[in-house]
Amino acid sequence: MKLGYRIATMLFLAAFAAISYAQPRYVLAPESAIRIDGSSTVNQFSCIALKVEGFGAQGGISSAGVRYGARAQVSVLVSRLDCGNGRMNRDMYEAMKADSFPQIRYELISAELIAPPDSINPFWELQTTGNLSIAGVTRSVDAIATARGIDSGAFRVEGSIHLSMRDYNIDPPSAFFGLIKARDSIVVHFDLFAGPAERDSAENALDGK
């Protein structure tokens, strides 16, 4: 069960509170992926994050399995989202106010163990709450995620979050004088790989250096 709680601290990731620097640190691996799926009046689209960065550290554990005092974060540069079409990329960057707010950032608030792995289901199931910041607007979001250990203290966390663009004051992009318009609802899928970090680099990341 200790491994499952350690997994919870990194999930899509970050509650910022005082922690002991004796606790383990984690960083996201390059194979971590985030994908945004949506649809328009004529088709469906996906935007892939070409680079995902993140870090975290353990906090405390309550008797109910909720983690407190953890520090962790996941961020993506808006300009590194690729929707597979240059015009669509530009429209998306403009709609998300990339010049003024270049990052999408998630900060974990809490992660609670729903179900541990068993002989049928090899995954930890987690209920998470975090702050998601897009285009200068921050909102609390909930997500159920699955997590599992892979090797050498590393782990993998997967899940999805359903969002409304207008909740973040984003006007869905349109083209051809409004004849083609993106729908408001999008789904953010995350597939994160994290492993132990070198102590110095992790402390610098957590301190914003």
Coordinates of C-alpha atoms in Angstrom, one line a residue:
M1 CA 0.0 0.0 0.0
K2 CA 2.9 2.3 0.5
L3 CA 3.6 2.3 -3.2
G4 CA 0.1 3.2 -4.0
Y5 CA 0.2 6.3 -1.8
R6 CA 3.5 7.3 -3.3
I7 CA 1.8 7.0 -6.7
A8 CA -1.0 9.3 -5.6
T9 CA 1.3 12.2 -4.8
M10 CA 2.4 12.5 -8.5
L11 CA -1.0 12.3 -10.1
F12 CA -1.6 15.0 -12.8
L13 CA -0.1 16.7 -10.2
A14 CA 0.5 19.2 -7.4
A15 CA -0.6 20.5 -4.0
F16 CA 1.9 23.1 -2.8
A17 CA 2.5 23.0 1.0
A18 CA 5.4 22.7 3.4
I19 CA 7.2 19.3 3.1
S20 CA 10.2 17.6 4.6
Y21 CA 13.2 17.6 2.2
A22 CA 14.0 14.1 3.4
Q23 CA 11.0 12.8 1.4
P24 CA 11.4 11.3 -2.1
R25 CA 11.1 13.4 -5.3
Y26 CA 9.8 12.4 -8.7
V27 CA 10.0 13.8 -12.2
L28 CA 8.0 13.0 -15.3
A29 CA 9.7 10.9 -18.0
P30 CA 9.9 12.0 -21.7
E31 CA 7.3 9.4 -22.7
S32 CA 4.6 11.1 -20.6
A33 CA 1.8 12.2 -22.9
I34 CA -1.2 14.5 -22.8
R35 CA -3.9 14.7 -25.6
I36 CA -6.8 17.0 -26.0
D37 CA -9.8 15.6 -27.9
G38 CA -12.6 17.7 -29.3
S39 CA -15.0 18.1 -32.2
S40 CA -16.3 20.7 -34.5
T41 CA -19.4 21.1 -36.6
V42 CA -17.7 19.0 -39.3
N43 CA -15.2 16.6 -37.7
Q44 CA -13.3 15.5 -34.7
F45 CA -9.8 16.7 -33.7
S46 CA -6.9 15.8 -31.4
C47 CA -4.1 18.1 -30.1
I48 CA -1.0 16.4 -28.8
A49 CA 1.3 18.0 -26.2
L50 CA 4.8 17.6 -27.8
K51 CA 6.5 18.1 -24.4
V52 CA 5.1 17.4 -20.9
E53 CA 7.0 18.5 -17.8
G54 CA 6.3 17.8 -14.1
F55 CA 7.7 17.0 -10.7
G56 CA 6.5 16.1 -7.3
A57 CA 7.2 15.1 -3.7
Q58 CA 5.4 13.1 -1.0
G59 CA 3.4 14.6 1.7
G60 CA 1.5 13.1 4.7
I61 CA -1.2 10.4 4.7
S62 CA -4.4 10.6 6.7
S63 CA -6.1 7.5 8.1
A64 CA -8.6 7.8 5.3
G65 CA -5.9 7.6 2.7
V66 CA -5.9 11.2 1.6
R67 CA -2.5 12.8 1.0
Y68 CA -1.8 16.2 2.5
G69 CA 1.2 18.6 2.1
A70 CA 2.4 17.1 -1.2
R71 CA 4.1 19.3 -3.8
A72 CA 3.7 18.4 -7.5
Q73 CA 2.9 19.9 -10.8
V74 CA 2.4 19.2 -14.5
S75 CA 2.7 21.8 -17.2
V76 CA 2.5 22.1 -21.0
L77 CA 3.4 25.0 -23.2
V78 CA 0.4 26.0 -25.3
S79 CA 2.8 26.6 -28.2
R80 CA 3.8 22.9 -28.0
L81 CA 0.3 21.6 -28.7
D82 CA 0.0 20.1 -32.2
C83 CA -3.4 19.7 -33.6
G84 CA -2.1 18.3 -36.9
N85 CA -2.9 21.4 -39.0
G86 CA -1.0 24.6 -39.0
R87 CA -4.1 26.8 -39.3
M88 CA -5.8 25.0 -36.5
N89 CA -2.7 25.3 -34.3
R90 CA -2.7 29.1 -34.8
D91 CA -6.4 29.3 -34.1
M92 CA -6.0 27.2 -31.0
Y93 CA -3.1 29.2 -29.7
E94 CA -5.0 32.5 -30.2
A95 CA -8.2 31.1 -28.5
M96 CA -6.1 30.0 -25.5
K97 CA -4.3 33.4 -25.3
A98 CA -0.9 31.7 -25.6
D99 CA 1.0 35.1 -25.9
S100 CA -0.3 36.2 -22.4
F101 CA -0.6 32.8 -20.8
P102 CA 1.9 30.5 -22.4
Q103 CA 1.4 27.5 -20.0
I104 CA -1.3 25.1 -19.1
R105 CA -0.7 24.0 -15.5
Y106 CA -2.2 21.5 -13.2
E107 CA -1.5 21.5 -9.4
L108 CA -2.7 18.6 -7.3
I109 CA -4.8 19.4 -4.2
S110 CA -5.6 15.9 -3.0
A111 CA -5.6 12.2 -4.0
E112 CA -7.6 9.6 -2.3
L113 CA -7.3 5.8 -2.7
I114 CA -10.6 4.4 -4.0
A115 CA -9.5 0.8 -4.6
P116 CA -6.2 -1.0 -4.3
P117 CA -5.1 -3.6 -6.9
D118 CA -6.3 -7.2 -6.5
S119 CA -6.1 -10.5 -8.4
I120 CA -8.4 -9.2 -11.1
N121 CA -7.5 -5.5 -11.3
P122 CA -3.8 -4.7 -11.2
F123 CA -4.2 -1.0 -10.9
W124 CA -4.6 1.5 -8.0
E125 CA -7.8 3.6 -8.5
L126 CA -7.6 7.2 -7.2
Q127 CA -10.0 10.0 -6.8
T128 CA -8.1 13.3 -7.4
T129 CA -8.8 17.0 -7.1
G130 CA -6.5 19.7 -8.5
N131 CA -6.3 23.2 -9.8
L132 CA -6.1 23.5 -13.6
S133 CA -5.0 26.9 -15.0
I134 CA -5.7 27.7 -18.7
A135 CA -5.7 31.1 -20.4
G136 CA -5.4 32.9 -17.1
V137 CA -8.3 31.1 -15.4
T138 CA -7.8 28.6 -12.6
R139 CA -10.6 26.1 -11.7
S140 CA -10.8 23.1 -9.5
V141 CA -11.2 19.8 -11.4
D142 CA -11.9 16.2 -10.3
A143 CA -10.7 13.1 -12.0
I144 CA -10.5 9.4 -11.4
A145 CA -7.2 7.9 -12.4
T146 CA -5.6 4.5 -12.5
A147 CA -2.0 4.0 -11.4
R148 CA 0.5 1.2 -11.3
G149 CA 4.2 0.6 -10.5
I150 CA 6.4 -0.3 -13.4
D151 CA 10.0 -0.7 -12.4
S152 CA 12.8 0.7 -10.2
G153 CA 10.4 2.9 -8.2
A154 CA 8.8 4.4 -11.3
F155 CA 5.1 4.4 -12.0
R156 CA 2.4 5.2 -14.6
V157 CA -0.8 7.2 -14.1
E158 CA -3.6 7.4 -16.6
G159 CA -7.0 9.1 -16.8
S160 CA -9.1 11.8 -18.4
I161 CA -10.8 15.1 -17.5
H162 CA -13.9 16.5 -19.2
L163 CA -13.8 20.3 -19.6
S164 CA -15.8 23.2 -21.0
M165 CA -13.7 25.8 -22.9
R166 CA -16.0 28.5 -21.9
D167 CA -15.3 27.7 -18.2
Y168 CA -11.8 29.1 -19.0
N169 CA -13.2 32.1 -21.0
I170 CA -12.0 30.5 -24.2
D171 CA -14.2 31.0 -27.3
P172 CA -14.1 27.8 -29.3
P173 CA -12.0 28.4 -32.5
S174 CA -13.9 28.8 -35.8
A175 CA -13.0 28.9 -39.4
F176 CA -14.5 29.9 -42.8
F177 CA -16.4 32.9 -41.3
G178 CA -17.9 30.8 -38.6
L179 CA -19.2 28.0 -40.8
I180 CA -16.9 25.6 -39.0
K181 CA -16.8 26.0 -35.3
A182 CA -15.3 23.9 -32.5
R183 CA -17.7 22.6 -29.9
D184 CA -17.3 23.8 -26.3
S185 CA -16.6 20.4 -24.7
I186 CA -13.2 18.8 -24.8
V187 CA -11.6 15.9 -23.0
V188 CA -8.0 15.9 -21.7
H189 CA -6.4 12.5 -21.6
F190 CA -3.2 12.0 -19.6
D191 CA -0.7 9.1 -19.6
L192 CA 2.1 10.0 -17.2
F193 CA 5.3 8.2 -16.4
A194 CA 7.3 9.3 -13.3
G195 CA 10.4 8.1 -11.6
P196 CA 12.7 9.1 -8.8
A197 CA 14.7 12.3 -9.4
E198 CA 18.2 13.3 -8.5
R199 CA 17.9 15.1 -5.2
D200 CA 19.4 18.5 -6.3
S201 CA 17.4 18.8 -9.5
A202 CA 14.1 17.9 -7.8
E203 CA 14.7 20.4 -5.0
N204 CA 15.4 23.1 -7.6
A205 CA 12.3 22.3 -9.5
L206 CA 10.1 22.4 -6.4
D207 CA 11.6 25.7 -5.4
G208 CA 11.0 27.1 -8.9
K209 CA 14.7 27.4 -9.9

